[in-house]
Coordinates of C-alpha atoms and ligand atoms in Angstrom, one line a residue:
M18 CA 0.1 0.1 0.0
R19 CA 1.3 3.3 -1.3
L20 CA 0.7 6.2 2.7
R21 CA 0.9 10.1 2.2
F22 CA 1.9 11.3 5.4
V23 CA 0.7 14.8 5.4
P24 CA 1.4 18.2 6.2
E25 CA 5.0 17.2 6.1
G26 CA 3.9 15.2 2.1
A27 CA 6.4 11.7 3.2
E28 CA 5.0 9.2 1.3
V29 CA 5.5 5.0 1.9
R30 CA 4.8 1.7 0.6
V31 CA 3.9 -1.5 3.0
P32 CA 3.1 -4.9 2.9
S33 CA -1.0 -4.3 3.9
G34 CA -1.8 -4.9 6.7
T35 CA 0.1 -2.1 8.5
P36 CA -0.2 -0.5 11.6
V37 CA -0.2 3.5 10.1
F38 CA 1.2 4.2 13.0
D39 CA 3.9 1.7 12.1
A40 CA 4.6 2.7 8.6
A41 CA 4.6 6.5 10.3
S42 CA 7.4 5.7 13.2
W43 CA 8.9 3.2 10.3
N44 CA 10.0 6.4 8.3
G45 CA 10.5 8.5 10.6
I46 CA 6.5 10.0 11.2
A47 CA 5.8 10.6 15.0
I48 CA 2.3 10.2 16.1
D49 CA 1.4 10.8 19.9
S50 CA 1.2 7.8 22.0
T51 CA 2.0 7.0 25.6
C52 CA 0.4 3.5 25.5
G53 CA 2.5 1.8 23.4
G54 CA 0.6 1.4 20.3
H55 CA -2.1 -0.7 22.6
G56 CA -5.2 0.9 22.0
T57 CA -5.2 3.0 25.3
C58 CA -3.9 6.0 25.4
K59 CA -6.0 7.8 22.5
K60 CA -2.6 10.3 22.2
C61 CA -2.4 8.6 17.9
R62 CA -5.3 10.5 16.5
V63 CA -5.1 10.9 13.0
R64 CA -7.3 12.1 9.5
V65 CA -7.6 9.7 6.6
V66 CA -7.7 12.8 3.7
S67 CA -8.3 9.9 1.3
G68 CA -8.2 6.2 0.7
E69 CA -11.0 3.3 2.6
L70 CA -9.8 3.4 6.9
P71 CA -12.4 1.2 8.6
V72 CA -13.6 2.1 12.4
D73 CA -11.6 -0.2 14.7
T74 CA -14.1 -1.2 17.5
V75 CA -11.8 1.3 19.4
D76 CA -12.2 4.7 17.5
P77 CA -15.5 5.2 18.7
R78 CA -14.0 5.3 22.5
A79 CA -11.5 7.7 21.4
F80 CA -14.1 10.4 18.9
T81 CA -17.3 11.2 17.9
A82 CA -19.9 10.4 16.4
E83 CA -19.2 13.6 13.9
E84 CA -15.1 12.5 13.4
L85 CA -15.2 9.4 12.7
R86 CA -16.8 11.0 9.9
D87 CA -14.6 12.9 9.5
G88 CA -12.0 10.2 9.4
W89 CA -11.1 10.6 12.4
R90 CA -9.0 7.2 13.7
L91 CA -6.2 6.0 15.9
A92 CA -3.2 5.4 13.7
C93 CA -2.6 2.1 16.6
R94 CA -5.4 0.2 15.6
A95 CA -5.4 1.2 12.0
S96 CA -4.0 -1.3 9.2
A97 CA -3.2 0.3 5.5
R98 CA -5.7 -2.2 3.1
D99 CA -6.2 0.5 1.0
D100 CA -4.1 3.4 -1.0
L101 CA -4.2 6.4 1.9
V102 CA -3.2 10.2 2.5
V103 CA -3.1 10.6 6.2
E104 CA -3.6 14.0 7.2
V105 CA -1.3 13.6 11.1
P106 CA -1.6 16.7 13.8
P107 CA 1.1 18.8 14.9
L108 CA 3.2 16.9 18.2
Q109 CA 1.8 17.2 21.7
T110 CA 5.4 16.6 22.7
R111 CA 8.3 16.7 21.3
P112 CA 9.5 12.5 20.7
K113 CA 13.0 12.0 20.8
A114 CA 15.0 10.6 18.3
A115 CA 18.1 8.8 18.0
L116 CA 20.8 8.2 15.9
A117 CA 21.5 4.2 15.2
G118 CA 21.5 1.5 12.1
V119 CA 22.9 3.2 8.8
G120 CA 21.7 6.4 9.6
R121 CA 19.0 5.0 10.8
H122 CA 16.6 8.1 12.9
V123 CA 15.0 6.1 15.3
I124 CA 12.2 7.7 17.7
L125 CA 12.5 7.0 21.0
R126 CA 10.0 4.4 21.8
P127 CA 11.2 2.5 24.2
S128 CA 9.1 -0.7 25.4
V129 CA 10.0 1.0 29.6
Q130 CA 8.7 3.1 30.8
K131 CA 7.8 4.9 33.5
R132 CA 5.9 7.2 35.7
H133 CA 5.6 9.3 38.4
L134 CA 2.8 9.3 40.6
L135 CA 1.4 10.0 43.8
L136 CA -1.0 7.9 44.7
P137 CA -4.2 8.7 46.7
E138 CA -3.7 7.7 50.7
P139 CA -6.8 4.0 51.1
S140 CA -9.3 5.6 53.0
L141 CA -12.3 4.0 54.7
E142 CA -13.7 6.2 51.7
D143 CA -11.5 4.4 48.8
Q144 CA -11.1 0.7 50.0
R145 CA -9.7 0.1 46.2
P146 CA -6.7 -2.8 46.3
D147 CA -3.4 -1.4 46.0
L148 CA -2.6 -3.0 42.8
Q149 CA -5.7 -1.4 41.6
R150 CA -4.9 2.3 42.7
V151 CA -1.2 1.9 40.3
L152 CA -3.8 0.8 37.8
D153 CA -6.0 3.4 38.3
A154 CA -3.3 6.3 38.6
L155 CA -2.2 4.7 35.5
D156 CA -5.5 5.8 33.1
D157 CA -3.7 5.6 29.7
L158 CA -1.9 1.8 30.2
E159 CA -3.7 -1.3 31.3
P160 CA -0.5 -2.7 32.4
K161 CA -0.4 -6.5 33.8
A162 CA 1.6 -7.7 37.1
S163 CA 2.3 -10.3 38.5
I164 CA 2.3 -12.3 42.2
E165 CA 6.6 -11.4 42.6
L166 CA 5.4 -7.7 41.4
L167 CA 2.2 -7.8 44.8
R168 CA 4.0 -9.3 47.1
T169 CA 6.4 -5.8 47.7
L170 CA 4.2 -3.8 46.0
G171 CA 2.0 -2.6 49.3
G172 CA 5.2 -2.5 51.3
T173 CA 6.8 0.2 48.8
M174 CA 3.6 2.2 49.1
R175 CA 2.9 2.7 52.1
A176 CA 7.5 3.0 53.1
A177 CA 7.2 5.9 50.4
D178 CA 4.2 7.5 51.6
F179 CA 3.0 6.5 48.1
D180 CA 4.4 9.0 46.0
V181 CA 5.8 6.2 44.0
T182 CA 6.5 5.4 40.2
A183 CA 5.3 2.6 37.9
V184 CA 7.1 0.7 36.1
I185 CA 5.9 -0.9 32.7
C186 CA 7.4 -3.0 30.1
D187 CA 5.2 -3.3 28.0
E188 CA 2.3 -5.0 29.1
D189 CA 3.9 -5.7 32.0
L190 CA 4.2 -3.6 36.0
I191 CA 7.0 -4.8 36.4
D192 CA 8.7 -3.0 39.8
L193 CA 7.6 -0.5 41.7
E194 CA 9.5 2.1 42.9
P195 CA 10.3 4.7 45.7
G196 CA 9.7 8.6 44.4
D197 CA 10.5 9.6 41.4
T198 CA 13.0 7.8 39.2
T199 CA 11.7 8.4 35.8
D200 CA 15.0 10.2 35.1
R201 CA 17.2 6.7 35.4
R202 CA 15.9 4.1 33.4
F203 CA 18.6 1.5 31.8
A204 CA 18.7 -1.7 28.6
I205 CA 21.7 -3.7 27.5
A206 CA 21.6 -4.8 24.2
F207 CA 23.3 -8.1 24.0
D208 CA 25.2 -9.1 19.7
L209 CA 26.1 -13.0 20.6
G210 CA 28.2 -13.1 18.2
T211 CA 29.9 -16.7 18.1
T212 CA 33.9 -15.0 18.4
T213 CA 32.8 -12.5 20.5
V214 CA 30.5 -10.7 22.5
V215 CA 29.1 -7.3 23.0
A216 CA 26.9 -5.3 25.7
T217 CA 26.1 -1.6 25.1
L218 CA 24.3 -0.8 28.0
V219 CA 21.4 2.0 26.5
D220 CA 20.3 5.0 28.5
L221 CA 16.6 4.6 27.3
E222 CA 16.1 9.1 28.6
S223 CA 18.7 10.0 26.4
G224 CA 19.0 7.2 23.6
Q225 CA 22.4 6.9 23.7
P226 CA 24.7 4.4 24.9
A227 CA 26.3 4.5 28.2
A228 CA 29.1 1.9 27.5
V229 CA 29.7 -0.3 25.4
R230 CA 31.9 -3.6 26.4
S231 CA 33.1 -6.6 24.0
M232 CA 34.6 -9.7 24.9
L233 CA 35.2 -13.7 23.3
N234 CA 32.7 -16.0 24.1
R235 CA 33.6 -18.3 26.4
Q236 CA 32.3 -21.2 24.4
Q237 CA 36.0 -20.4 22.6
P238 CA 37.4 -23.0 23.7
F239 CA 34.8 -25.5 22.7
G240 CA 35.3 -24.4 18.5
A241 CA 35.9 -21.7 16.3
D242 CA 32.8 -22.5 14.6
V243 CA 29.0 -23.4 15.4
I244 CA 29.7 -26.5 14.3
T245 CA 32.5 -28.0 15.9
R246 CA 30.0 -26.8 19.2
I247 CA 27.4 -28.3 18.0
S248 CA 29.6 -31.5 17.7
T249 CA 30.5 -30.4 21.1
T250 CA 26.9 -31.2 22.0
M251 CA 26.6 -34.6 20.4
L252 CA 29.4 -36.6 21.3
D253 CA 29.4 -34.7 25.2
P254 CA 25.6 -35.5 27.6
Q255 CA 27.8 -32.6 29.0
A256 CA 28.5 -30.9 27.2
L257 CA 25.0 -28.6 25.7
S258 CA 24.6 -27.5 29.6
T259 CA 28.4 -26.9 30.1
L260 CA 27.8 -24.2 26.1
Q261 CA 24.8 -22.5 28.1
E262 CA 26.8 -21.7 32.0
R263 CA 29.7 -20.3 29.3
A264 CA 27.5 -17.7 27.7
H265 CA 26.0 -17.3 30.6
E266 CA 29.7 -16.2 32.1
T267 CA 30.8 -13.9 29.1
M268 CA 26.4 -11.9 29.2
A269 CA 26.7 -11.6 33.1
E270 CA 30.7 -10.0 33.2
L271 CA 29.8 -8.0 29.8
T272 CA 27.1 -6.6 32.5
E273 CA 28.8 -6.3 35.5
E274 CA 31.9 -4.7 33.3
V275 CA 28.8 -1.2 31.6
C276 CA 27.3 -0.8 34.7
A277 CA 30.6 -0.6 36.4
E278 CA 31.8 1.6 33.5
A279 CA 28.2 4.4 32.9
G280 CA 27.6 4.0 37.3
V281 CA 24.2 2.4 36.6
D282 CA 23.1 0.0 39.8
P283 CA 21.4 -3.3 37.0
A284 CA 18.4 -3.2 39.1
E285 CA 17.9 -0.4 36.6
I286 CA 18.5 -2.2 33.9
Y287 CA 14.9 -3.0 33.0
E288 CA 15.0 -5.0 29.3
I289 CA 17.6 -6.9 27.7
T290 CA 17.4 -7.6 24.1
V291 CA 19.7 -10.4 22.8
C292 CA 20.4 -11.0 18.6
G293 CA 22.7 -13.7 17.6
N294 CA 22.5 -17.2 15.3
V295 CA 20.4 -19.4 15.4
T296 CA 23.1 -21.5 17.6
M297 CA 24.3 -18.9 19.7
M298 CA 21.2 -18.8 21.0
Q299 CA 19.3 -21.7 21.4
L300 CA 22.8 -23.1 23.0
A301 CA 22.5 -20.0 25.5
L302 CA 18.9 -21.6 26.5
G303 CA 19.7 -24.6 26.5
I304 CA 18.4 -26.0 23.4
D305 CA 19.9 -29.2 21.6
P306 CA 21.3 -27.3 18.2
E307 CA 21.8 -30.6 16.5
P308 CA 18.9 -30.4 14.4
L309 CA 20.9 -27.0 13.4
S310 CA 23.5 -29.4 12.0
M311 CA 22.2 -31.7 9.3
A312 CA 19.6 -31.6 7.1
P313 CA 16.6 -30.5 7.1
F314 CA 17.9 -27.9 9.3
I315 CA 15.8 -27.9 11.4
V316 CA 15.2 -25.0 14.3
A317 CA 13.4 -25.1 17.8
A318 CA 11.5 -22.0 17.1
H319 CA 11.4 -18.8 14.5
S320 CA 10.5 -16.9 17.2
F321 CA 11.5 -17.2 21.0
P322 CA 8.2 -17.8 23.5
S323 CA 8.5 -14.2 25.5
A324 CA 12.6 -14.3 28.7
R325 CA 13.8 -12.9 30.7
A326 CA 17.3 -11.9 31.3
R327 CA 17.7 -14.0 33.8
D328 CA 17.0 -16.7 31.3
F329 CA 20.6 -15.4 30.0
G330 CA 21.9 -15.7 33.4
V331 CA 22.2 -11.9 33.4
Q332 CA 21.7 -9.9 36.3
V333 CA 19.7 -7.6 36.5
H334 CA 16.0 -5.8 37.4
P335 CA 14.5 -9.5 38.4
R336 CA 11.4 -9.0 36.5
A337 CA 13.6 -7.7 33.4
P338 CA 12.2 -9.4 30.5
A339 CA 14.8 -10.3 27.3
F340 CA 13.8 -9.6 23.9
I341 CA 15.2 -12.3 21.5
F342 CA 15.2 -11.6 18.1
P343 CA 13.5 -14.4 15.4
S344 CA 15.8 -16.2 12.7
L345 CA 14.3 -16.4 9.1
G346 CA 15.6 -19.8 9.4
A347 CA 18.5 -22.3 10.8
Y348 CA 21.5 -20.3 9.0
V349 CA 20.2 -16.8 8.6
G350 CA 19.7 -16.3 12.4
G351 CA 18.1 -13.4 14.6
D352 CA 21.6 -11.8 14.2
I353 CA 21.0 -11.0 10.8
V354 CA 17.6 -9.5 11.0
A355 CA 19.3 -7.4 13.4
G356 CA 21.0 -6.4 10.8
M357 CA 18.3 -5.8 8.4
L358 CA 16.7 -3.7 10.9
A359 CA 19.6 -1.4 10.9
T360 CA 19.9 -1.4 8.0
G361 CA 16.3 -0.6 6.7
L362 CA 16.7 -3.6 4.2
T363 CA 12.8 -5.0 4.0
R364 CA 12.0 -0.5 3.8
D365 CA 14.4 1.1 1.4
R366 CA 13.2 1.6 -2.1
R367 CA 17.0 1.5 -2.9
L368 CA 18.3 -2.5 -4.1
R369 CA 20.4 -3.1 -2.1
M370 CA 22.7 -6.0 -1.4
F371 CA 23.0 -7.6 2.4
I372 CA 26.4 -9.5 3.2
D373 CA 28.0 -10.5 6.5
V374 CA 30.8 -12.0 5.8
G375 CA 32.1 -14.8 7.7
T376 CA 32.1 -19.6 8.4
N377 CA 29.0 -18.9 7.0
S378 CA 27.8 -16.4 4.8
E379 CA 24.2 -14.4 5.1
I380 CA 23.6 -12.8 2.3
A381 CA 20.6 -10.9 1.8
V382 CA 19.0 -8.9 -1.0
G383 CA 16.5 -6.2 -2.2
S384 CA 14.4 -3.3 -1.2
N385 CA 10.7 -2.5 0.2
E386 CA 9.5 -4.9 -2.6
R387 CA 10.2 -8.2 -2.1
V388 CA 13.6 -9.5 -0.3
L389 CA 15.3 -12.7 -0.8
A390 CA 18.2 -14.0 2.0
C391 CA 20.5 -17.6 1.6
A392 CA 23.6 -18.5 4.0
A393 CA 25.8 -19.1 1.4
P394 CA 28.8 -22.0 3.8
A395 CA 31.7 -20.0 3.0
G396 CA 34.4 -22.5 5.0
P397 CA 37.1 -20.8 7.7
A398 CA 39.1 -18.7 5.5
F399 CA 37.8 -15.5 6.4
E400 CA 38.1 -16.2 9.9
A401 CA 42.0 -17.0 9.3
A402 CA 41.4 -20.4 10.3
Q403 CA 42.6 -22.9 7.9
I404 CA 44.9 -20.2 6.8
K405 CA 48.8 -21.7 7.5
C406 CA 49.8 -17.9 8.8
G407 CA 46.1 -16.9 9.9
M408 CA 45.1 -15.4 12.9
R409 CA 42.0 -13.5 14.8
A410 CA 42.5 -9.6 14.5
A411 CA 44.9 -9.2 17.0
E412 CA 48.0 -7.8 18.1
G413 CA 50.5 -8.7 15.0
A414 CA 47.8 -9.9 12.3
I415 CA 48.5 -8.1 8.9
E416 CA 45.6 -6.5 8.1
G417 CA 45.8 -4.7 4.9
V418 CA 48.8 -5.2 2.0
R419 CA 49.4 -2.8 -0.6
I420 CA 52.3 -3.7 -3.6
D421 CA 53.6 -0.7 -4.7
D422 CA 55.6 -1.3 -7.8
D423 CA 58.3 -3.7 -6.2
D424 CA 57.3 -2.7 -3.0
I425 CA 54.8 -4.5 -0.8
G426 CA 53.5 -2.2 2.6
L427 CA 52.0 -3.6 5.5
E428 CA 49.0 -2.7 7.9
V429 CA 49.4 -4.5 10.7
I430 CA 47.2 -4.4 14.1
G431 CA 48.8 -2.9 17.1
S432 CA 53.0 -1.2 16.4
T433 CA 54.7 -4.8 16.7
D434 CA 55.8 -7.3 13.8
A435 CA 53.9 -9.0 12.0
V436 CA 53.2 -12.4 12.9
G437 CA 50.3 -13.6 11.1
I438 CA 47.7 -12.5 8.9
C439 CA 44.0 -11.9 9.7
G440 CA 41.0 -12.8 7.1
S441 CA 41.4 -8.7 5.6
G442 CA 45.2 -9.6 5.5
L443 CA 44.5 -12.7 3.2
V444 CA 41.4 -10.1 0.7
D445 CA 43.9 -7.6 0.4
A446 CA 47.3 -9.4 -0.1
V447 CA 45.2 -11.9 -2.8
A448 CA 43.4 -8.8 -4.4
E449 CA 47.0 -7.4 -4.6
L450 CA 49.1 -10.5 -6.0
V451 CA 46.0 -10.8 -8.5
R452 CA 46.5 -7.8 -10.0
C453 CA 50.3 -7.4 -10.2
E454 CA 49.6 -11.0 -11.9
L455 CA 51.4 -13.0 -9.5
L456 CA 48.5 -14.6 -8.9
D457 CA 47.0 -15.5 -12.8
H458 CA 43.1 -16.2 -12.8
T459 CA 42.5 -19.3 -11.7
G460 CA 44.2 -18.7 -8.7
R461 CA 47.7 -20.2 -9.1
F462 CA 50.8 -18.0 -8.7
V463 CA 53.0 -17.9 -12.0
P464 CA 56.0 -19.6 -12.9
D465 CA 58.9 -18.3 -10.9
E466 CA 60.3 -16.7 -14.7
L467 CA 57.2 -15.6 -15.7
A468 CA 57.1 -13.4 -11.7
A469 CA 61.2 -12.5 -12.3
E470 CA 60.2 -11.0 -15.6
I471 CA 57.3 -9.5 -14.7
H472 CA 58.4 -7.8 -11.0
P473 CA 62.6 -8.2 -10.2
G474 CA 62.1 -7.3 -6.9
L475 CA 59.1 -9.7 -6.0
A476 CA 59.8 -12.5 -7.4
S477 CA 62.3 -13.6 -3.6
R478 CA 59.6 -14.2 -2.5
L479 CA 57.8 -16.1 -4.8
T480 CA 60.0 -19.5 -3.1
R481 CA 58.7 -22.5 -1.7
V482 CA 57.7 -24.0 2.1
G483 CA 58.2 -27.8 2.0
K484 CA 57.1 -28.4 -2.2
E485 CA 54.4 -25.5 -1.4
R486 CA 54.7 -23.0 -3.6
V487 CA 54.1 -19.8 -0.9
F488 CA 54.8 -15.5 -1.4
V489 CA 56.2 -14.3 1.9
L490 CA 54.6 -11.0 2.7
H491 CA 56.5 -10.4 6.0
W492 CA 60.8 -12.0 6.4
R493 CA 60.9 -13.7 10.2
G494 CA 65.1 -14.0 9.4
D495 CA 66.0 -15.6 5.5
D496 CA 64.2 -18.6 6.4
P497 CA 60.5 -19.0 4.5
S498 CA 58.4 -20.6 6.6
A499 CA 59.6 -19.5 9.7
S500 CA 57.8 -15.8 7.8
V501 CA 54.6 -14.9 7.5
F502 CA 53.6 -16.3 3.6
L503 CA 51.1 -16.7 1.9
S504 CA 50.4 -20.5 0.0
Q505 CA 49.3 -22.2 -2.5
R506 CA 46.7 -23.4 -0.2
D507 CA 45.0 -20.8 1.2
V508 CA 44.8 -18.8 -1.6
R509 CA 42.8 -22.0 -3.0
E510 CA 40.6 -21.7 0.6
L511 CA 39.7 -18.3 -0.1
Q512 CA 38.9 -19.1 -3.8
F513 CA 36.1 -21.8 -2.1
A514 CA 34.4 -18.9 0.3
K515 CA 34.2 -16.4 -2.0
A516 CA 33.0 -18.7 -4.5
S517 CA 30.5 -19.3 -2.0
I518 CA 29.7 -15.9 -1.3
A519 CA 29.3 -15.1 -5.2
T520 CA 26.9 -17.9 -6.3
G521 CA 25.0 -17.3 -3.6
W522 CA 24.6 -13.9 -4.2
H523 CA 23.8 -14.4 -8.1
I524 CA 21.3 -16.8 -7.5
L525 CA 19.4 -14.5 -5.3
L526 CA 19.5 -12.4 -8.4
R527 CA 18.5 -14.3 -10.8
E528 CA 15.5 -15.4 -8.8
L529 CA 14.9 -11.6 -8.4
G530 CA 15.2 -11.5 -12.0
I531 CA 17.6 -8.6 -12.1
E532 CA 21.1 -7.8 -13.0
A533 CA 24.6 -7.1 -10.4
G534 CA 24.6 -3.1 -12.0
D535 CA 20.5 -2.7 -10.6
I536 CA 22.2 -2.7 -7.1
S537 CA 22.2 0.3 -6.0
Q538 CA 24.5 -0.3 -2.4
V539 CA 26.3 -3.4 -1.4
L540 CA 26.9 -3.3 2.6
L541 CA 29.4 -5.2 3.8
A542 CA 28.7 -6.1 7.9
G543 CA 29.7 -8.6 10.6
S544 CA 33.3 -8.6 12.5
F545 CA 34.8 -9.1 9.2
G546 CA 32.9 -7.2 6.5
A547 CA 33.4 -4.0 8.5
Y548 CA 37.4 -4.0 8.4
L549 CA 37.0 -5.9 4.3
T550 CA 38.6 -3.0 1.6
P551 CA 35.8 -2.3 -0.9
L552 CA 38.1 -2.4 -3.0
S553 CA 40.2 -5.8 -2.3
A554 CA 36.7 -7.5 -2.5
V555 CA 36.1 -6.4 -6.0
R556 CA 39.0 -7.8 -6.4
I557 CA 38.5 -11.3 -5.7
G558 CA 34.9 -10.8 -7.0
L559 CA 33.1 -11.7 -3.7
V560 CA 30.4 -8.9 -4.8
P561 CA 29.3 -7.4 -7.8
K562 CA 31.4 -4.8 -9.5
L563 CA 30.4 -1.9 -9.0
A564 CA 31.8 1.7 -8.4
L565 CA 33.2 1.9 -4.6
P566 CA 31.4 4.5 -3.3
R567 CA 28.5 1.8 -3.3
I568 CA 30.5 -0.8 -1.2
I569 CA 30.0 0.2 2.1
S570 CA 31.3 -1.4 5.4
A571 CA 28.4 -1.4 7.5
G572 CA 30.3 -2.1 10.9
N573 CA 28.4 -4.1 14.1
V574 CA 25.5 -3.7 11.7
A575 CA 23.5 -6.7 15.2
G576 CA 24.7 -5.0 17.5
E577 CA 23.4 -2.1 15.8
G578 CA 19.6 -4.0 15.8
A579 CA 20.0 -5.0 18.8
K580 CA 20.5 -1.2 19.8
I581 CA 17.1 -0.3 17.9
A582 CA 15.4 -2.8 20.1
T583 CA 15.5 -1.3 23.3
L584 CA 14.8 2.8 21.7
S585 CA 11.2 0.9 20.0
Y586 CA 9.1 -1.2 20.6
R587 CA 7.6 0.3 16.5
E588 CA 10.8 -0.8 15.6
R589 CA 11.1 -4.1 17.5
A590 CA 7.9 -5.1 16.5
E591 CA 9.5 -4.9 12.5
T592 CA 11.1 -7.8 12.6
Q593 CA 8.3 -10.1 13.0
S594 CA 7.5 -7.9 9.1
I595 CA 11.1 -9.2 8.2
L596 CA 10.2 -12.7 9.5
R597 CA 6.5 -12.5 7.5
E598 CA 7.9 -11.0 4.4
V599 CA 12.2 -11.6 4.2
E600 CA 11.7 -15.1 2.1
Y601 CA 14.7 -17.5 2.2
V602 CA 15.8 -18.7 0.1
E603 CA 17.9 -22.2 0.7
L604 CA 21.6 -23.2 -1.6
S605 CA 22.1 -26.7 -0.7
G606 CA 20.2 -28.9 -3.2
R607 CA 20.4 -26.3 -5.3
A608 CA 20.7 -28.0 -9.8
D609 CA 22.0 -24.7 -10.4
F610 CA 24.4 -24.1 -7.5
N611 CA 27.9 -26.6 -8.6
D612 CA 27.6 -24.5 -11.7
L613 CA 27.3 -21.6 -10.9
F614 CA 29.9 -22.3 -8.2
V615 CA 32.8 -23.5 -10.5
D616 CA 32.0 -20.2 -11.9
Q617 CA 32.7 -18.1 -9.2
L618 CA 36.4 -19.6 -8.5
A619 CA 38.4 -17.6 -10.5
F620 CA 39.2 -14.4 -10.2
P621 CA 38.1 -12.2 -12.6
G622 CA 39.8 -9.9 -15.5
Ligands
LIG717 FE1 -2.4 4.8 22.8 FE2 -2.8 4.4 19.6 S1 -3.9 4.2 21.3 S2 -0.8 4.8 20.8

């Protein structure tokens, strides 16, 4: 449906059935609201200027018959099933907004709300129950309470002389605090990665991060990638609970660190959001991951049932809920859904390609019209695990390579001597060797005589370690085997990885009936994608051959998506639309995969 908002004039396209409120919100158009879109505050008033928008059951409670005839509706109750022109009245309060994700302007509407209440004291004339007294004061909200809360509610009210603050999270009243605490509310956004876990403490008042910390996932000793960790659980019945504990320890430690850094009491954290690949989520929740590892690749649930922070071992407010990002399939998980949210992939008119480069690489292509996604098993080349001199992107790793005539320039992490090469360095090295023709387009090092002819200053670097031909990037003494080198097999590993990814996006383009040249932007995501040089990615054929400004290193978009979900429950609802709208394409078993894969092995000319 096409929706135009006046007087701003912004026009958007949304799937039929989208609430008008959401369509406005996703496009940065603010509509008044205090109830969280539950149809109780009656503040989200809009008027339909043209198009059909039926009267909802709640509308007659908010508008007079004449207003209804004039087209007034509550935006949160109105589903767009026709092209509409909608008038949005000026706001009574100016909403706060924050910049998040890839240039996203997110209107602050956290699920966590606080209300300062000065409650009338009970008397013989007013014998309302304690809970009713609070609910009546929250006239525009209708949250639910738990027995756990009732145990402390009356005591808190009386100790605070009925001057209290209600804490509401989505549809639940999770606490009553003494006095006015409305200026203190926080959430933590977790990006639970296979390698690294990132926690961002978000100040929900300002929308700004109050502290960010990351650390290696404590599951690391059980394998570098998801498949190894799944196998561990299959071999040892105790391993699932151990891996779950390790994930919890990692998240708990990060929580302590961000709280200490920002001077925030963990009890002031009322919610957490968690994104991660499906294996990480299932392991953290203690759900057997075995069915993920073999055909037909079945996930426990696309959308997890409601959970609490303590289900992740995170000690924050005891009733803090956990929002878990849904997944599209076994290998396109919540981290990718979070990335799509952060980049606005399903809402943007431009045709864009999203690639999260890693051991399992996820690819999505499309626009607000249609988005397809797939997972391409790239193998461990990018994590540098199978690379002879490979290492993680840590101190001493070559992360960038440049060859100028007969000179080699290396970018090394930290101020130290090069000791190995990480994924981005590997891509750079291969791209540069292809460019200066020391590697041919099939990925073979050229014969020594030819190397000596075209690059006399570099020819001595092309040598052998054992029987294998290698190119020495950084000499450590005279012995090539003690130096940092790139072997013929390393080049092959990278070729397989990039061919798998390129096959993935070729298949998606084919399914969409478009050409690579139709793509306006390529977003390279994930901790690896962020460090990849666009030029090298084009040179090795990892991404389509486009003008370089169209290829963007988007950084940790999964973490940004998790942050956005803490800032706005409306944006969070978008994850369900992503789930409905994005079509998952299974690559394994496709008849065209092998032929395309073989075509993609060579380096482009
Ligand atoms: Fe509150 Fe619509 S009634 S947002």
